[in-house]
XYZ file of C-alpha atoms in Angstrom:
354
model
C 0.000 0.000 0.000
C 2.826 2.384 0.921
C 4.457 1.675 -2.430
C 1.216 2.489 -4.276
C 0.792 5.745 -2.311
C 4.381 6.733 -3.083
C 3.871 6.098 -6.791
C 0.636 8.126 -6.737
C 2.333 10.993 -4.892
C 5.181 11.101 -7.392
C 2.672 11.004 -10.262
C 0.690 13.913 -8.801
C 3.819 16.008 -8.271
C 4.957 15.372 -11.826
C 1.480 16.212 -13.136
C 1.289 19.423 -11.102
C 4.771 20.442 -12.242
C 3.889 19.821 -15.884
C 0.624 21.753 -15.476
C 2.393 24.709 -13.901
C 4.987 24.734 -16.649
C 2.264 24.773 -19.299
C 0.149 27.475 -17.639
C 0.776 30.777 -19.368
C -0.306 34.285 -18.438
C 0.020 37.578 -20.265
C -0.511 41.103 -18.942
C -2.433 43.515 -21.166
C -2.766 47.116 -20.069
C -3.308 50.768 -20.839
C -1.609 53.937 -19.601
C -2.371 57.579 -20.363
C 1.132 59.082 -20.259
C -0.196 62.624 -19.807
C 1.403 64.867 -22.407
C 4.552 62.979 -23.303
C 5.904 65.670 -25.647
C 9.413 66.178 -26.930
C 10.987 69.650 -26.888
C 10.660 70.361 -30.624
C 7.844 71.953 -32.576
C 5.881 69.698 -34.934
C 4.746 71.694 -37.951
C 0.998 72.299 -37.958
C 0.505 71.205 -34.335
C -0.361 73.326 -31.310
C 2.459 72.035 -29.134
C 3.866 75.444 -28.199
C 3.389 75.069 -24.438
C 5.720 72.048 -24.567
C 8.703 73.913 -25.966
C 11.668 75.336 -24.011
C 10.288 78.865 -24.472
C 6.656 77.819 -23.970
C 4.472 78.319 -20.910
C 5.650 75.012 -19.408
C 9.321 75.806 -20.129
C 9.598 72.247 -21.400
C 13.358 71.678 -21.358
C 15.415 68.598 -22.114
C 15.918 68.120 -18.364
C 12.172 68.004 -17.708
C 11.634 65.771 -20.733
C 14.091 63.128 -19.524
C 12.692 63.254 -15.985
C 9.259 62.576 -17.467
C 10.641 59.675 -19.506
C 12.289 58.176 -16.422
C 9.057 58.504 -14.445
C 6.971 56.776 -17.104
C 9.481 53.930 -17.286
C 9.536 53.672 -13.498
C 5.773 53.019 -13.416
C 5.962 50.397 -16.165
C 8.850 48.696 -14.360
C 6.933 48.752 -11.067
C 4.012 46.964 -12.727
C 6.417 44.369 -14.096
C 7.864 43.842 -10.631
C 4.411 43.287 -9.159
C 3.334 40.924 -11.956
C 6.639 39.102 -12.270
C 6.747 39.994 -15.971
C 6.499 42.972 -18.288
C 3.235 43.676 -20.052
C 2.943 41.739 -23.283
C 0.686 44.491 -24.633
C 0.608 48.091 -23.389
C -1.610 50.665 -25.065
C -0.671 54.293 -24.458
C -2.188 57.712 -25.118
C -1.172 61.371 -25.039
C 2.112 60.757 -26.818
C 3.333 63.289 -29.374
C 5.080 61.029 -31.881
C 7.050 57.856 -32.409
C 10.253 59.554 -31.287
C 9.060 59.930 -27.676
C 8.125 56.238 -27.602
C 11.526 55.205 -28.942
C 13.075 57.165 -26.085
C 10.664 55.556 -23.617
C 11.283 51.925 -24.567
C 15.034 52.590 -24.423
C 14.925 53.663 -20.779
C 17.109 51.404 -18.656
C 14.214 50.459 -16.364
C 12.296 48.759 -19.184
C 14.805 48.198 -22.004
C 14.896 44.461 -21.227
C 11.246 44.169 -22.324
C 12.356 44.839 -25.922
C 9.115 46.694 -26.652
C 8.228 47.269 -30.290
C 5.971 50.130 -31.369
C 2.861 50.510 -33.511
C 2.034 54.179 -34.054
C 0.458 56.441 -36.656
C 0.498 60.238 -36.743
C -3.061 61.433 -36.297
C -5.039 64.636 -36.910
C -5.357 65.874 -33.308
C -4.552 69.591 -33.272
C -2.352 69.328 -30.189
C -0.508 66.494 -31.872
C -1.219 63.753 -29.334
C -1.787 60.195 -30.523
C -2.381 56.681 -29.238
C 0.019 53.793 -29.775
C 0.658 50.166 -28.890
C 3.789 48.704 -27.295
C 4.227 44.951 -27.587
C 6.777 42.243 -26.824
C 7.601 40.447 -30.091
C 8.479 37.167 -28.360
C 4.832 36.920 -27.261
C 2.867 38.796 -29.913
C 3.425 38.963 -33.662
C 1.724 41.679 -35.688
C -0.181 40.710 -38.832
C -1.770 44.054 -39.659
C -2.459 47.456 -38.165
C -4.373 50.530 -39.215
C -5.366 53.959 -37.984
C -9.136 54.408 -37.973
C -10.353 58.016 -38.365
C -13.185 59.562 -36.398
C -16.064 60.229 -38.812
C -19.668 61.337 -38.464
C -21.178 59.563 -41.472
C -23.328 56.464 -41.137
C -24.490 57.178 -37.589
C -27.973 57.717 -36.154
C -26.588 59.671 -33.184
C -27.953 63.216 -32.928
C -24.842 65.385 -32.800
C -24.586 68.762 -31.109
C -22.102 69.961 -33.726
C -23.384 71.595 -36.890
C -22.341 70.122 -40.268
C -19.729 72.890 -40.558
C -18.393 72.150 -37.063
C -18.284 68.444 -37.858
C -16.197 69.177 -40.935
C -13.738 71.147 -38.818
C -13.650 68.681 -35.907
C -10.350 66.891 -35.212
C -9.596 64.242 -32.617
C -7.373 61.217 -32.127
C -7.620 58.309 -34.543
C -8.378 54.846 -33.158
C -5.585 52.301 -33.512
C -6.279 48.683 -34.448
C -3.555 46.031 -34.292
C -4.263 42.407 -35.227
C -1.862 39.537 -34.678
C -1.079 36.287 -32.911
C -0.727 36.021 -29.141
C 0.482 32.579 -28.105
C -0.718 31.325 -31.479
C -4.246 32.726 -31.103
C -5.782 35.475 -33.226
C -6.165 38.724 -31.250
C -7.106 42.267 -32.153
C -6.355 45.282 -29.961
C -8.114 48.628 -30.265
C -6.505 51.640 -28.564
C -8.537 54.828 -28.219
C -8.511 58.255 -26.640
C -12.076 59.466 -27.053
C -13.079 63.163 -27.130
C -12.683 65.086 -23.886
C -15.245 66.366 -21.406
C -14.083 69.986 -21.673
C -17.000 72.246 -20.863
C -19.073 69.259 -19.787
C -19.705 68.335 -23.409
C -18.828 65.597 -25.853
C -21.056 62.741 -24.703
C -22.392 62.348 -28.232
C -18.838 62.364 -29.606
C -17.683 59.677 -27.208
C -20.710 57.603 -28.103
C -19.736 57.977 -31.754
C -16.183 56.886 -30.971
C -17.487 53.776 -29.219
C -19.828 53.118 -32.145
C -16.894 53.249 -34.571
C -14.858 50.810 -32.463
C -17.786 48.414 -32.156
C -18.445 48.478 -35.902
C -14.800 47.696 -36.668
C -14.801 44.890 -34.104
C -17.904 43.405 -35.713
C -16.200 43.411 -39.119
C -13.228 41.523 -37.688
C -15.516 38.997 -35.997
C -17.336 38.366 -39.264
C -14.023 37.683 -40.996
C -12.442 35.763 -38.091
C -15.260 34.235 -35.982
C -12.895 32.991 -33.232
C -10.917 36.209 -32.870
C -10.327 37.508 -29.348
C -10.690 41.276 -29.084
C -9.472 43.759 -26.479
C -10.631 47.377 -26.489
C -8.655 49.788 -24.316
C -8.172 53.482 -23.870
C -8.871 56.735 -22.131
C -12.564 56.803 -22.933
C -13.236 60.032 -20.991
C -16.291 58.123 -19.788
C -16.953 55.682 -17.000
C -17.905 52.077 -17.784
C -21.464 52.958 -16.695
C -21.875 55.767 -19.259
C -23.972 55.427 -22.389
C -20.981 55.290 -24.742
C -19.659 52.158 -23.067
C -22.966 50.484 -22.161
C -25.046 51.157 -25.256
C -22.605 51.744 -28.081
C -19.828 49.350 -27.036
C -22.264 46.929 -25.366
C -20.116 46.684 -22.234
C -21.599 44.358 -19.629
C -20.621 44.094 -15.963
C -21.380 40.384 -15.472
C -19.085 37.975 -17.296
C -21.632 35.164 -16.990
C -24.457 37.084 -18.696
C -22.816 37.965 -22.009
C -24.799 37.470 -25.176
C -23.462 37.292 -28.701
C -21.957 40.650 -29.620
C -21.462 41.801 -26.024
C -18.206 42.939 -24.440
C -17.243 42.183 -20.859
C -16.409 45.385 -18.966
C -14.384 44.396 -15.864
C -14.026 47.936 -14.511
C -17.797 48.347 -14.331
C -17.989 46.419 -11.060
C -14.746 47.968 -9.835
C -16.129 51.493 -10.242
C -19.156 50.553 -8.142
C -16.782 49.149 -5.523
C -14.988 52.489 -5.223
C -11.909 52.010 -7.399
C -10.691 54.914 -9.547
C -8.007 55.648 -12.130
C -8.320 59.435 -11.993
C -10.014 62.151 -9.990
C -12.190 64.490 -12.041
C -14.029 67.427 -10.491
C -13.473 65.988 -7.032
C -14.823 62.496 -7.788
C -13.046 59.229 -8.586
C -13.682 57.761 -12.015
C -12.353 54.978 -14.192
C -11.912 56.412 -17.670
C -8.954 54.126 -18.424
C -10.963 51.159 -19.562
C -10.283 47.719 -20.949
C -13.079 45.585 -22.381
C -12.907 42.134 -23.949
C -15.218 40.343 -26.338
C -17.151 37.217 -25.506
C -14.588 34.977 -27.215
C -11.998 36.078 -24.658
C -14.289 36.488 -21.655
C -15.912 33.053 -21.909
C -13.268 31.091 -23.811
C -13.569 27.329 -23.416
C -10.036 26.798 -24.736
C -6.892 28.858 -25.027
C -6.461 32.229 -23.381
C -9.170 33.679 -21.181
C -9.427 36.736 -18.941
C -8.537 35.870 -15.334
C -9.582 37.372 -11.957
C -6.624 39.243 -10.460
C -7.950 41.399 -7.579
C -9.391 39.658 -4.517
C -10.060 36.688 -6.829
C -13.220 38.368 -8.095
C -12.224 41.490 -10.037
C -10.916 40.965 -13.553
C -9.083 44.289 -13.782
C -6.475 46.195 -11.822
C -5.970 49.912 -11.238
C -2.271 50.144 -10.514
C -0.981 52.684 -8.031
C 1.846 52.913 -5.545
C 2.685 55.650 -3.023
C 5.370 57.186 -5.240
C 2.685 57.827 -7.874
C 0.409 59.716 -5.453
C 0.330 63.260 -4.174
C 1.410 63.010 -0.544
C 0.134 66.391 0.667
C -1.760 69.530 -0.246
C -4.983 70.146 -2.143
C -4.660 67.030 -4.284
C -3.465 64.628 -1.591
C -3.967 60.950 -2.491
C -4.677 61.792 -6.133
C -2.343 60.866 -9.011
C 0.843 62.925 -8.913
C 0.862 64.601 -12.293
C 3.668 66.336 -14.168
C 2.497 69.874 -13.410
C 0.389 71.257 -10.571
C -1.112 74.726 -10.927
C 1.430 75.483 -13.644
C 4.447 74.344 -11.619
C 6.583 71.374 -12.646
C 6.484 68.871 -9.746
C 8.301 65.974 -11.441
C 5.247 63.767 -11.288
C 3.960 60.903 -13.397
C 0.494 61.202 -14.876
C -2.952 62.434 -13.910
C -4.149 58.887 -14.650
C -3.262 55.578 -13.046
C -2.613 52.712 -15.480
C -4.994 49.777 -15.678
C -4.460 46.206 -16.801
C -5.969 42.749 -17.169
C -4.401 39.295 -17.284
C -5.234 36.562 -19.786
C -4.240 33.002 -18.991
C -4.664 29.423 -20.055
């Protein structure tokens, strides 16, 4: 009997070891880098405040401090997770050059991040982009999707002339293979809330993303889709609930729905930024049903208290420690003064495993 038990014990240990070795996890996240500008003027862009003689006196010294701070946050997430993000969407970056400087920072150079970026039409010159680790993810195609008004039933507050003149960030789509499975990533920075407006514009942005995701699903029925970005809306707002069909309960998804993990987290009091004195989660990540309810391959995994499928990442060094904005994200400038901070947003991420 003892011999049988010993054999069974050895078998179980070998099985568990083999299972652990085969189990794979990948971190997918988003970070608004809050005005990561270089110190040079881009022709046709309103980037004057981020020049050495601009209102922010944006010098090379400040630029490299900002780069170091962004890399420090990304490295801190890697330390917590035991690995660098496989996919990291970013926003509020001026151009490819600032990303090349970022991925070369000593804190994160070992990740060997590659870049997908397109110059967009935003008048300030800020874009979205995708960083990825080529040993985990291989790109098949990418494209920059413009913000348009045609083909929508939304009633817009802008006149036809204002619509013609309107400029905002393009939406980035990157399709490729992650661990041999077909994935598509959408990265967005939807129109702002300046003046308390733009709800119709953000709804239109979500509508565009959803339409593009539907086209991909028709072409590749098993594709797993991740939508991420600074949506300038909470997961409970109409843009995310109606136009992106974001649902809070992973077990109640119907065909065409997206699972919105930060929906429940917002209700529980989590926040990625403070806006007008209230905590919000504008830095959202949603996944389609193929990824949320996958019966094989990679699937989204609970990572906070074993029940929340998303994470808002913050550490004390990223927070204001005193003053009017105590406990809020420590941003680059406060009341016009450079304070060597990080971003006015905390990064968010999910984990997919099999």
